[in-house]
Each structure stands twice: as C-alpha cells, then as structure tokens.
Short mmCIF file of C-alpha atoms in Angstrom, two decimals:
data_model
loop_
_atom_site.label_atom_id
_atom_site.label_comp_id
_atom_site.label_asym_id
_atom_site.label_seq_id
_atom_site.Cartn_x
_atom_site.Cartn_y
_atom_site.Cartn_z
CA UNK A 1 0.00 0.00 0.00
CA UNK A 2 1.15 3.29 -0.56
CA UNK A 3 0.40 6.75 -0.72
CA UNK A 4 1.72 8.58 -3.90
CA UNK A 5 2.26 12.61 -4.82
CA UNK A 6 3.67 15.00 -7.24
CA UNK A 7 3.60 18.12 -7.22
CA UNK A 8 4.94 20.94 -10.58
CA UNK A 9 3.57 23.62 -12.98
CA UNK A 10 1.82 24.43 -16.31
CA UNK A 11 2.04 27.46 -18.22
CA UNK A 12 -1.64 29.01 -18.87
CA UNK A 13 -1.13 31.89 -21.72
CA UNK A 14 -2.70 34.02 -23.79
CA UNK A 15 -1.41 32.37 -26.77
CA UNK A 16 -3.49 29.21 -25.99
CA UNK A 17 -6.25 28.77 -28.34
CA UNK A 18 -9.60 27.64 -27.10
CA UNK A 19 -9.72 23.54 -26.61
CA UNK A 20 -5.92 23.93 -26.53
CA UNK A 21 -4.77 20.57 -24.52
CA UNK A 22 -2.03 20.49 -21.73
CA UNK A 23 -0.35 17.45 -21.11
CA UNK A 24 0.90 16.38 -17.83
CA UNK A 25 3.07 13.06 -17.57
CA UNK A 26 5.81 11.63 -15.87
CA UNK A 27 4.20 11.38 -12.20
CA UNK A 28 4.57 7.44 -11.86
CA UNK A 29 0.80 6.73 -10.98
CA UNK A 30 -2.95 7.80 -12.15
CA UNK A 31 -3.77 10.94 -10.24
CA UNK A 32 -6.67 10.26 -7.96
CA UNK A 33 -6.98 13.65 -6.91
CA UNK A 34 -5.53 17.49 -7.50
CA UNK A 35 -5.49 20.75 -6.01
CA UNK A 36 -4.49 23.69 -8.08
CA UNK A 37 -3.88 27.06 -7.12
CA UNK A 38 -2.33 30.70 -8.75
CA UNK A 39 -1.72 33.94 -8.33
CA UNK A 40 -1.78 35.76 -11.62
CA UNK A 41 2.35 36.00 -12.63
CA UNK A 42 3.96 33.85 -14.81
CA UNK A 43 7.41 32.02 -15.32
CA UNK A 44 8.62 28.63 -16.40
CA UNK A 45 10.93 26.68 -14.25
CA UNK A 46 13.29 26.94 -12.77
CA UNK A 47 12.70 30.88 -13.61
CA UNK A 48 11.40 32.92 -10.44
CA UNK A 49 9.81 35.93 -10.71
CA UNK A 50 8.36 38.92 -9.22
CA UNK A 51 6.43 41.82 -10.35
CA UNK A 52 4.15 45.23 -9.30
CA UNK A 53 2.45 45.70 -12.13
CA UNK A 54 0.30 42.78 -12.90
CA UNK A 55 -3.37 42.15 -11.66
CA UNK A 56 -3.91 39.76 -8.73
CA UNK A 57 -5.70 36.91 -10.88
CA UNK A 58 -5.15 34.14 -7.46
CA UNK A 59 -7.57 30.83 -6.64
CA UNK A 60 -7.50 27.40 -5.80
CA UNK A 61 -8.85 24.65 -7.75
CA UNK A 62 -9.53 20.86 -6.82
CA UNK A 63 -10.08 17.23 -9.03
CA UNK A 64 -11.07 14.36 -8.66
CA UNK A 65 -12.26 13.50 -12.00
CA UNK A 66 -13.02 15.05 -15.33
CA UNK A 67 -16.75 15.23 -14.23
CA UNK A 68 -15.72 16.43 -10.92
CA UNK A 69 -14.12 19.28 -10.47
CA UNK A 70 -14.47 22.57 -8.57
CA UNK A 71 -12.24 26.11 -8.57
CA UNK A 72 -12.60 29.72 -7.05
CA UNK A 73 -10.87 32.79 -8.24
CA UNK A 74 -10.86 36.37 -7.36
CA UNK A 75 -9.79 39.76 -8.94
CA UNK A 76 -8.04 42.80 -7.95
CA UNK A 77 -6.79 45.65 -10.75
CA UNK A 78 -3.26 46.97 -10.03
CA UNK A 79 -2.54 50.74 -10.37
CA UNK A 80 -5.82 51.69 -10.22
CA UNK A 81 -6.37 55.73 -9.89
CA UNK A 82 -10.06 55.56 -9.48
CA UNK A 83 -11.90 53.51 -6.69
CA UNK A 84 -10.71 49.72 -6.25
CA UNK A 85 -11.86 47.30 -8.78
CA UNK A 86 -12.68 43.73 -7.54
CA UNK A 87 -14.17 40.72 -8.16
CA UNK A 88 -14.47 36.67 -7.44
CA UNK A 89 -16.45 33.52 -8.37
CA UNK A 90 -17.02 29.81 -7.59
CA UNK A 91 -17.24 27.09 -9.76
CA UNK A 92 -18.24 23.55 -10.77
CA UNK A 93 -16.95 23.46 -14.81
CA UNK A 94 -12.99 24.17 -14.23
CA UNK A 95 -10.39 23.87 -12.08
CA UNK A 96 -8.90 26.95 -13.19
CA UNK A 97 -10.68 30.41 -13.24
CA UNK A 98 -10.25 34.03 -13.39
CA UNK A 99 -12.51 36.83 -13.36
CA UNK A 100 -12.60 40.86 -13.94
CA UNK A 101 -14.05 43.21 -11.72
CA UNK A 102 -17.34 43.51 -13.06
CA UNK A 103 -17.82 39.35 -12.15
CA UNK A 104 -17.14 38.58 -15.79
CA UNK A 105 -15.75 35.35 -15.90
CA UNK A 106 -12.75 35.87 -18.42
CA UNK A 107 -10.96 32.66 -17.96
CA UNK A 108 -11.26 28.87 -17.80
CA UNK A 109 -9.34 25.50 -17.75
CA UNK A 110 -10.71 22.56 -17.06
CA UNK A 111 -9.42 18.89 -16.87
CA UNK A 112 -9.66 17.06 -19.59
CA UNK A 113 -9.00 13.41 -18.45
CA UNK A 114 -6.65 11.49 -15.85
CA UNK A 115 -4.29 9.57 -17.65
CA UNK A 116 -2.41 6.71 -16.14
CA UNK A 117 1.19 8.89 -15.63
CA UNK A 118 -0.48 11.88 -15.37
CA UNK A 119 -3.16 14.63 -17.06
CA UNK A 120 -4.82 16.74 -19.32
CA UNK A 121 -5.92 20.04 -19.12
CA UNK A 122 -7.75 21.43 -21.75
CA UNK A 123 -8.67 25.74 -22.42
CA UNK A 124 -12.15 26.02 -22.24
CA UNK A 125 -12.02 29.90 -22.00
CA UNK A 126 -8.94 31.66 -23.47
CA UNK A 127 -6.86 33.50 -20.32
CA UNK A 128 -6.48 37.18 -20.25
CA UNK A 129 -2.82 36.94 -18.50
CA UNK A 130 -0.23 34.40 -18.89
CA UNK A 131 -0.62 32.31 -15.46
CA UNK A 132 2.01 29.77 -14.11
CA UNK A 133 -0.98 26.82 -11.91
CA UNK A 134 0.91 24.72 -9.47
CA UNK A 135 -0.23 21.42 -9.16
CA UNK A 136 -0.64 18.88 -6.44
CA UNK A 137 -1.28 15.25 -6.92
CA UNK A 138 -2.54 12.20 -4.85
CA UNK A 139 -2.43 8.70 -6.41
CA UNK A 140 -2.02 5.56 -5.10
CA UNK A 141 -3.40 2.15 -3.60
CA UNK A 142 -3.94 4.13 -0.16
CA UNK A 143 -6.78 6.42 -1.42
CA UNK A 144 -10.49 4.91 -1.31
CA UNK A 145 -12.08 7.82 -1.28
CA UNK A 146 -11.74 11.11 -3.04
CA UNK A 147 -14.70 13.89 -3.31
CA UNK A 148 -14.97 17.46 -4.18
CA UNK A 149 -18.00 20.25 -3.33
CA UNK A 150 -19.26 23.29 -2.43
CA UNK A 151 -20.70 24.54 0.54
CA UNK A 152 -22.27 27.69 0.55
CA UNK A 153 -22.53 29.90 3.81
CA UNK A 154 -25.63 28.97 6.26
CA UNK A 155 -28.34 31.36 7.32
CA UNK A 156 -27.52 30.17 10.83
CA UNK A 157 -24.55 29.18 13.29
CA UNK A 158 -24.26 25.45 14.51
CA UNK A 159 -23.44 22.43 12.71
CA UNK A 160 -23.70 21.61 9.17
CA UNK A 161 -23.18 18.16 7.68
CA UNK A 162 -21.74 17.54 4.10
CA UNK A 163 -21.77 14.56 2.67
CA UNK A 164 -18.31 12.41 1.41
CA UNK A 165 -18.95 9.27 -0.26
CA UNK A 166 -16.12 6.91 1.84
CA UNK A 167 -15.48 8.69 4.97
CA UNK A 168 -16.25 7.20 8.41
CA UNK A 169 -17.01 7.99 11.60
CA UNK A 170 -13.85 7.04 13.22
CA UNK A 171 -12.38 9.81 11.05
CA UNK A 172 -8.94 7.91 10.52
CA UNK A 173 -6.43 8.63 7.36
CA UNK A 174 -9.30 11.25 6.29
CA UNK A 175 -8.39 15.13 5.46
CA UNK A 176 -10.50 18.10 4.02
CA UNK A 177 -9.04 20.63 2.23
CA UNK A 178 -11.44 24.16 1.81
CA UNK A 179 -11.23 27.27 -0.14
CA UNK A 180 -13.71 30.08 -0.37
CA UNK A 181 -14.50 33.36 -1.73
CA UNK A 182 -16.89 36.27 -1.11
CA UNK A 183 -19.31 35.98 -4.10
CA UNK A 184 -22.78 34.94 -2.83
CA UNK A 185 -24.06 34.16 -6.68
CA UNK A 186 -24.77 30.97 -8.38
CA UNK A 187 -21.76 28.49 -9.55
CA UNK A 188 -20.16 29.86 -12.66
CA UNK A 189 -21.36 33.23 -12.35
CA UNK A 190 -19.24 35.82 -11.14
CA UNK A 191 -19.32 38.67 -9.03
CA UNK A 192 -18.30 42.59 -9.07
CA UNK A 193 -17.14 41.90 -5.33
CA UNK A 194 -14.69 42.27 -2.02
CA UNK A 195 -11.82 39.97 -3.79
CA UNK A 196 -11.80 37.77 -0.06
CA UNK A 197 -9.89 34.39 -0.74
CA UNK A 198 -10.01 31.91 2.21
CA UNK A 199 -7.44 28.57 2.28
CA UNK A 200 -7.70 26.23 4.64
CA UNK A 201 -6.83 22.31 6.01
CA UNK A 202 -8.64 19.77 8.59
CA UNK A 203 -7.47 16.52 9.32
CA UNK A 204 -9.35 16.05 12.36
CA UNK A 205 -12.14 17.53 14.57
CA UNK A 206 -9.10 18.75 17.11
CA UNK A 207 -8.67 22.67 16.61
CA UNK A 208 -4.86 21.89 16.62
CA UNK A 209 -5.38 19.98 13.64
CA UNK A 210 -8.01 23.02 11.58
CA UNK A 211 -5.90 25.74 10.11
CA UNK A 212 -6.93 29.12 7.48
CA UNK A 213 -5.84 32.21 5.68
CA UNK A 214 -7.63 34.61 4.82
CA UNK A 215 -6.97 38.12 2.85
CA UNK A 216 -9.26 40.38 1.51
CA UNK A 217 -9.81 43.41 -0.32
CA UNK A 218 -12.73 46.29 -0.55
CA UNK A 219 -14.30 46.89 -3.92
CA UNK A 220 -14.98 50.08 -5.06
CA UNK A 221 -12.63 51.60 -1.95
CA UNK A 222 -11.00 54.99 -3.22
CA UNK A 223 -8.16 54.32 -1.23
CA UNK A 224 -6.80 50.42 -1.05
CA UNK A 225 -8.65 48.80 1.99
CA UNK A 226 -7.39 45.60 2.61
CA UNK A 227 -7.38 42.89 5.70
CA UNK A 228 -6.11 39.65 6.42
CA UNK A 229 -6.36 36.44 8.69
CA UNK A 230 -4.34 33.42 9.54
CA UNK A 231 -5.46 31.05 12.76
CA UNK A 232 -5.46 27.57 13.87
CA UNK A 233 -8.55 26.19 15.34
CA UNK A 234 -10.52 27.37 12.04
CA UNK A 235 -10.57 25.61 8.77
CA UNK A 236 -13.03 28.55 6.99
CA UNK A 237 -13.62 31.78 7.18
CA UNK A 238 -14.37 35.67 5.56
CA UNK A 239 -13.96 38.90 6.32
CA UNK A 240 -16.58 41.32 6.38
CA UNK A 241 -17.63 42.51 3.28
CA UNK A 242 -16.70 46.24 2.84
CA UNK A 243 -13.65 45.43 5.33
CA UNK A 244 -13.75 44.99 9.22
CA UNK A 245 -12.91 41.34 11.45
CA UNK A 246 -14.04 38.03 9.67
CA UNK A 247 -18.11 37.22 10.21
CA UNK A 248 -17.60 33.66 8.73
CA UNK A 249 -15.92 31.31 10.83
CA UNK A 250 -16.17 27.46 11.14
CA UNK A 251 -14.25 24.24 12.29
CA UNK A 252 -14.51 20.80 11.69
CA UNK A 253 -16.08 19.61 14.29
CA UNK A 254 -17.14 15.74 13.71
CA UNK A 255 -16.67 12.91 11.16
CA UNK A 256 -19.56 10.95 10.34
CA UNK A 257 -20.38 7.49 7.79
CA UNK A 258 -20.32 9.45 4.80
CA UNK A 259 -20.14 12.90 5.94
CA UNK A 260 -18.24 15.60 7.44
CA UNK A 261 -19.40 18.46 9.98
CA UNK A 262 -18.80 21.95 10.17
CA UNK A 263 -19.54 24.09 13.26
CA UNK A 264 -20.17 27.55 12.00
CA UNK A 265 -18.59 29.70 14.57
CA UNK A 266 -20.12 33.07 12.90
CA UNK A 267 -21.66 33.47 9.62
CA UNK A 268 -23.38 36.88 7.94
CA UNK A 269 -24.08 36.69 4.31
CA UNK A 270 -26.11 33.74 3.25
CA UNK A 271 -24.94 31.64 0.38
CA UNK A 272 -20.75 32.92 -0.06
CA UNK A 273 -19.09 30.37 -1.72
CA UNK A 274 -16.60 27.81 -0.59
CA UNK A 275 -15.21 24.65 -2.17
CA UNK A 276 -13.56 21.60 -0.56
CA UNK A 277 -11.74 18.67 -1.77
CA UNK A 278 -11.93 15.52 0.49
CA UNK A 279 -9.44 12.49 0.79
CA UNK A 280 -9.67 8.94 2.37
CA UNK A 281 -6.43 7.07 2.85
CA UNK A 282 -3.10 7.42 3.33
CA UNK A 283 -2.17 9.71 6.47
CA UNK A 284 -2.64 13.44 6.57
CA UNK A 285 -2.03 16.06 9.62
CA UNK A 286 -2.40 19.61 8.81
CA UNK A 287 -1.58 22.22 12.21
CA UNK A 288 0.72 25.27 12.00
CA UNK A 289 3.73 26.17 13.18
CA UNK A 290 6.01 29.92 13.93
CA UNK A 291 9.06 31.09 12.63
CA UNK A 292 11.29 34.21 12.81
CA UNK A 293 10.80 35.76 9.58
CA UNK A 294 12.85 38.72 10.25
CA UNK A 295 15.95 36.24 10.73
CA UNK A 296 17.82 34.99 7.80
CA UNK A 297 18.58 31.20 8.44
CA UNK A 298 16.27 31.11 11.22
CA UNK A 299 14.60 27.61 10.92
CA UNK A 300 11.54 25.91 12.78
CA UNK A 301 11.26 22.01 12.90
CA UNK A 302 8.14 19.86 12.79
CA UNK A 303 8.65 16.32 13.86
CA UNK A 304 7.48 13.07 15.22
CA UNK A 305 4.62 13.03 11.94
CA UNK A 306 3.25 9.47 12.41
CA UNK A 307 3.84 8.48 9.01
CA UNK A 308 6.36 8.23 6.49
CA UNK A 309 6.21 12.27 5.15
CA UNK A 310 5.47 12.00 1.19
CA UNK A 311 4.90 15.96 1.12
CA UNK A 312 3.94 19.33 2.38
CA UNK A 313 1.43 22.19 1.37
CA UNK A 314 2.07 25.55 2.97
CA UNK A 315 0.08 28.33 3.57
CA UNK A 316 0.93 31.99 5.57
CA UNK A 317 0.16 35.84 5.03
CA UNK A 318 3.60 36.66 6.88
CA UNK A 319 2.44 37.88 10.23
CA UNK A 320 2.01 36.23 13.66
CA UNK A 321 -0.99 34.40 14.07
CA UNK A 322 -4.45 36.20 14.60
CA UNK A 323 -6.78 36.72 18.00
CA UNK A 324 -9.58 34.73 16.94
CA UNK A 325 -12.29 36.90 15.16
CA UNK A 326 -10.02 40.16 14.44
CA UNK A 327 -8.53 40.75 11.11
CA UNK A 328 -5.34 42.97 10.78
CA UNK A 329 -4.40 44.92 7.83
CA UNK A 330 -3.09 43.47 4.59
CA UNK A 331 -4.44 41.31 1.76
CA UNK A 332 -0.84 39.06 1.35
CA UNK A 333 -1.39 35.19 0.96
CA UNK A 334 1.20 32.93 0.13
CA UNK A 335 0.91 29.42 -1.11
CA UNK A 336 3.85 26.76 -1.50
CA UNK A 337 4.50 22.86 -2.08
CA UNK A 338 7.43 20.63 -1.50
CA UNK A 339 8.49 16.50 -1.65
CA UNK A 340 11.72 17.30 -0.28
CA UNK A 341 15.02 19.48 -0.18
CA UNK A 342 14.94 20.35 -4.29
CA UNK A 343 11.64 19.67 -4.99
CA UNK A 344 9.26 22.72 -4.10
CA UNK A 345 7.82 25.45 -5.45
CA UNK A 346 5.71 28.75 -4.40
CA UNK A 347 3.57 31.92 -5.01
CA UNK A 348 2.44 34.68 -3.14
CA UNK A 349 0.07 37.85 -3.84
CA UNK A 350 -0.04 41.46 -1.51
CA UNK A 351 -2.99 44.08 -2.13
CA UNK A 352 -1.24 46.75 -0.16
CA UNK A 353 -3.33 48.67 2.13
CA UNK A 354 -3.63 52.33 2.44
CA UNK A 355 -2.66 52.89 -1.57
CA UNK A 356 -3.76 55.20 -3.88
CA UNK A 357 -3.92 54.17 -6.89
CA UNK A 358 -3.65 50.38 -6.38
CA UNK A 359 -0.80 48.65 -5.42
CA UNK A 360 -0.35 44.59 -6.15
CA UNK A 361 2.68 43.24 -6.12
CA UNK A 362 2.70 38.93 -7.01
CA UNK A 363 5.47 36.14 -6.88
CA UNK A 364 6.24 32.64 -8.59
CA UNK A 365 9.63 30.60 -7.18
CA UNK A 366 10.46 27.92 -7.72
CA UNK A 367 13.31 27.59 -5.38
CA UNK A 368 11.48 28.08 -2.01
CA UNK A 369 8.38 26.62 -0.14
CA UNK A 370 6.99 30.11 0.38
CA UNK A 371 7.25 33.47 -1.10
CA UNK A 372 5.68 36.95 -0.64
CA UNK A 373 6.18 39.87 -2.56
CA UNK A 374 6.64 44.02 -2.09
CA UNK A 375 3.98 45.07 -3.50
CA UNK A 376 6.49 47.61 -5.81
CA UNK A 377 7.42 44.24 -6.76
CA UNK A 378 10.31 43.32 -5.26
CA UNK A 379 11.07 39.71 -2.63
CA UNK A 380 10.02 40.52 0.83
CA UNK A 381 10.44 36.76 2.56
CA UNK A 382 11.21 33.82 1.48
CA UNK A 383 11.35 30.04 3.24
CA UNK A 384 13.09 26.99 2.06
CA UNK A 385 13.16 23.53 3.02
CA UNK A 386 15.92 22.88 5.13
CA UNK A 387 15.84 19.19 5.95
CA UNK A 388 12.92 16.40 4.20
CA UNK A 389 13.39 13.62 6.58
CA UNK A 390 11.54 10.46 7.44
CA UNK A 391 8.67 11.87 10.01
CA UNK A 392 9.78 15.49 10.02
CA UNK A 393 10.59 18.53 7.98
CA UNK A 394 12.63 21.94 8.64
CA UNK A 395 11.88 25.09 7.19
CA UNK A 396 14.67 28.02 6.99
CA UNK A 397 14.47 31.73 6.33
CA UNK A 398 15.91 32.46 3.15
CA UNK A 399 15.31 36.42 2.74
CA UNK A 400 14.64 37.66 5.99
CA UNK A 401 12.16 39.81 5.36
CA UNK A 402 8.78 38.49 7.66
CA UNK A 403 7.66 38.92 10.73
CA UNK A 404 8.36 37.70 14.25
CA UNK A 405 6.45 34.67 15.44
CA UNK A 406 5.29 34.21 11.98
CA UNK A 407 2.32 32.06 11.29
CA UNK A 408 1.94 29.43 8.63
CA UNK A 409 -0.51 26.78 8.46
CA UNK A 410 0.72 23.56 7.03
CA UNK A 411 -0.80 19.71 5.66
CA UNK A 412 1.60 17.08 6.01
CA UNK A 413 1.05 13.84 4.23
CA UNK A 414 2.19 10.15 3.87
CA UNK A 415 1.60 6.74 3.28
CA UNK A 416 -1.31 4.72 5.82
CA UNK A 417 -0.26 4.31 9.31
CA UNK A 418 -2.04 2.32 11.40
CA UNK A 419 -1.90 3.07 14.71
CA UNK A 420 -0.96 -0.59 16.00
CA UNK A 421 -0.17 -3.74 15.45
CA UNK A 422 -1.89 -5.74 17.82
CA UNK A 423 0.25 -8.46 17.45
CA UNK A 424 3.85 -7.10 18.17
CA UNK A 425 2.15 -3.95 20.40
CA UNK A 426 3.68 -1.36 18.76
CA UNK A 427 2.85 1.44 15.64
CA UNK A 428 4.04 0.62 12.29
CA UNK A 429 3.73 2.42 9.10
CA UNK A 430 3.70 0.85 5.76
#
C-alpha cells in the first residue's frame, strides 16, 4: 500500500487557443486527486519571478475526476487611480478560473482526463494573463475515497453536515481541504465583489489539527482597503464585506459514515461560496507552526509526523498568528509545495493597504516553499526547506524579510499508518 504525490507547474497563456490541450506526464501513478492554485504572474521553471504591475488573478482549484471538479478565483486591478476594482467567483466546470471586476468570468481551464502517468488540461475559456498553476497530486493504492464540493454559507450558526462518499465515523487517514471566496451568486457566475480568498486544512475535529488564511480586499474603496487572517482552530472563514474582522468562521467539528461536519462559529451573508476537496487514505495532519521571519537562516522544525512524510502544502500571510475573530491589515497570501530538499515550489500575492492608486505586487519561485512579494514588486520573505526527513521537515528563512512569530498553516502527508499492530504492540507504518 502506498500513498503517492507530485507536485509541478503548467504554463496558462494568452497564446493558448480555445480547446488547446495540456499534457501532464511523468508522475509514476494515475492521479486520484488534484489541487491547483495561482496567483496571476507567470514564469517557467526553474525561472522565479516577481512583479508590481500585474493584476492579482489568485484561486484554488480541486479534481477528482473530469466530471468532478471545482475552482474559485478572485480579482483585484493593479494601479488603479479611481476607486478599487474587484471581483471573485465559484465554480463547478474548471479547475482553473479568473474573473474581472465587473464578475465577468474571463478565464477557464478545465481537466480534460486522468491519464495513467499523469493529465490533461484542456482551455475552455482563453486567459487574459499568462498564469504559471501549481499542481498537487494524490495517487495511489492508499486512497479509497476522493470527493470534491461546495458549501455555501448557512443562514444560521451550529453544525452543518456535508456529505463524502467513503469517509467514516472514526475519522482515521481522512483530510478536508477548503477554499472560499466572497461571491454569494450561483456556480459559474461571477461577481463585481470584495476579492476575499479563504485557504484552509482539517485533518481532524481537534482545533490543533483546523488551520486558514484569509486576505481580503474592498471593492470600489477609493483608497486600497485591505485585511487579512491566519489562525489555527478554524478551517473557513471571511472577512466582512466592505472590510472589518471576519463574520464567517467554522471548524470541523465531527466525522460521520459518509459525511463531514462543520460548526459555523459566525456566519453573515447567506450563500458565499466555498469549495472543498476531500481524501480517504493514506495519512494526513495539517496544524501550523512559527518562525522568525525577520531572521535569515532562522529555521523551525516539525517532527514526530506518524507516518512516512510523502509531502507538504504551505500556507501563511507573513504575520504572527491572529486573535480569533479580528482581522489585521493586509491582503498578502502565500501558497507553497514541497516533496523534499529540491523539490518545491511557491507563489504569493499582496494588495497593499492604504494605496492610492492600487498597489499589487505577485510572486512565482520555484526555489522556495513560500514566497511573498513588495507590492512595488520586489522579494520581501522567502522560506526553504531545510531538511525532508523520514517523520519530520525543517523550514529556513531564506530572505529575511517576515515577521516575528510568523504564522503558517501547514498539511503534512504520507503513506497509511495504522496506529498498532496488535500483534507485536507497537505502531508501524507501511
């Protein structure tokens, strides 16, 4: 048994004609599931780059299928002189988006098929920028289960229950990943809106184990008015439309035969969209950790994983970690993969606050785990992988330019471990 992942890019231009294919191979196994995500900046590998004076074009986009498939993407115009121009969507026909600020859904690529070393995505609507998507994939005999959705905001706190085909009760080997935006319209249709992207991770109903990031922008602000978030003990959440402390909040809070629950901590606006990809099998903790940002080679260690460590997903907005329900200033998320020492990649997106005009600066590396940007488009922090080890991995400052006790929410992931073998007494992993 085994529990398989890859992780790269592909190159979405503007020079790709509609039903224009791109092939994916060389991963070793069928994918049985991908997440997606961008920023709106562009470079092939092993090219990094870094620019302030593009438009934030960011999401995150999940697979399970060619049927199956789900994606959210917001919008934010750089060097704008007039009031801030914003948008986002949801949807259920790509796994790729982008969208203007008017809620015009301008871009789309979808997945084609699963192949058995790889896959194909196909251009279903011609991009407006030329967008490098990182990829992450999960194959293997490990896997039973692998569903995506949406979930839309309640009209009420409590618990909500959505259902998984596969997962059980006990909630073992099972992980959720979300993502969400502030549009409250129906999938596939866009919205001139706050450009709020949520990420988050849950691999079980313990708060240690629910982590999210959250930035967000005003639309139609004559001066730049942007927030962020970043917490453990959450797995969803939004800021306040118009700008203020997040009034969506929820945490896994049960597993269930077939199902998943949600306790929605706060909730406001009825409907805003949010997408999820859920995996049974293999092994999967996701929690956070703190680093000194503002010292170069300063590292932080994560150990004793109870499984054999196959990879890692990152996710910060390069500040300490938030009082639960209070937003501080900044739109910067930063998103980042890795299978070991050389093998990792990055991207990272800041609406600066307080500018007039606009002021986005965006990042691609692929030389570093995480990356955020100046928003004059320069490299304000970067963080490597220092060590890749059996059950543990090290992170190290690289450009010493974050913050003290700096937050970042992480999913760790590996083959099945079972927690004993009752006939030598002792864990094993295989």
């Amino acid at each position: 048994m085994a529990l398989d992942f890859a992780h790269g890019s592909v190159q979405w231009l503007t020079t790709d004609v509609l039903n224009a294919t791109k092939v994916v191979t060389g991963l070793g196994f069928t994918p049985k599931a991908i997440r997606f995500y961008w920023v709106g900046l562009q470079s092939n590998s092993p090219s990094n780059a870094v620019s302030g004076a593009v438009n934030e074009r960011r999401g995150v986009g999940f697979a399970v299928s060619a049927a199956s498939r789900r994606c959210v993407g917001t919008f934010a115009e750089d060097n704008n002189n007039a009031a801030s121009n914003d948008g986002s969507v949801a949807a259920d026909n790509s796994v790729c988006i982008t969208v203007d600020g008017a809620g015009t859904v301008d871009g789309r690529l979808d997945i084609s098929s699963f192949d058995a070393d790889g896959f194909t995505l196909i251009v279903d609507d011609v991009t407006p920028a030329n967008i490098t998507v990182f990829y992450e994939v999960w194959g293997g005999t490990d896997i039973t289960a692998a569903v995506v959705g949406d979930i839309a905001e309640p009209a009420a706190t409590g618990t909500q229950n959505y259902t998984v085909a596969g997962f059980t009760s006990d909630g073992r080997n099972q992980c959720v990943m979300f993502a969400g935006v502030q549009s409250v319209n129906a999938l596939n249709t866009g919205q001139g809106q706050d450009s709020g992207l949520c990420v988050g991770f849950a691999t079980s109903t313990s708060t240690t184990n629910n982590v999210v990031v959250v930035g967000n922008a005003d639309d139609n602000s004559a001066t730049s008015d942007t927030d962020g978030y970043c917490i453990q003990g959450e797995c969803l959440a939004q800021i306040v439309i118009a700008g203020g402390n997040p009034n969506a909040r929820a945490t896994l809070s049960a597993w269930g035969t077939d199902l998943f629950t949600l306790n929605w901590l706060a909730r406001a606006t009825t409907n805003r969209r949010n997408i999820f990809l859920a995996i049974k099998g293999g092994s999967w903790q996701s929690s956070s950790y703190t680093i000194a940002g503002n010292t170069l080679n300063s590292t932080t260690t994560v150990s004793e994983l109870p499984f054999n460590l196959k990879g890692i997903s990152l996710i910060g907005r390069m500040t300490a970690q938030s009082t639960a329900g209070t937003s501080t200033a900044q739109d910067r998320i930063g998103f980042g993969s890795a299978a070991g020492t050389t093998s990792r990649n990055s991207a990272g997106v800041l609406d600066n606050n307080g500018a007039d005009p606009t002021e986005i600066g965006t990042i691609v590396q692929y030389n570093s785990v995480l990356s955020f940007p100046t928003a004059a488009g320069a490299v304000q922090a970067t963080y490597d992988v220092n060590v890749f080890g059996l059950n543990l991995f090290e992170i190290i400052v690289d450009t010493a330019g974050g913050a003290v006790g700096e937050f970042h929410g992480y999913l760790a992931f590996g083959n099945t471990y079972f927690p004993r073998n009752q006939s030598i007494g002792h864990p094993f992993i295989i």
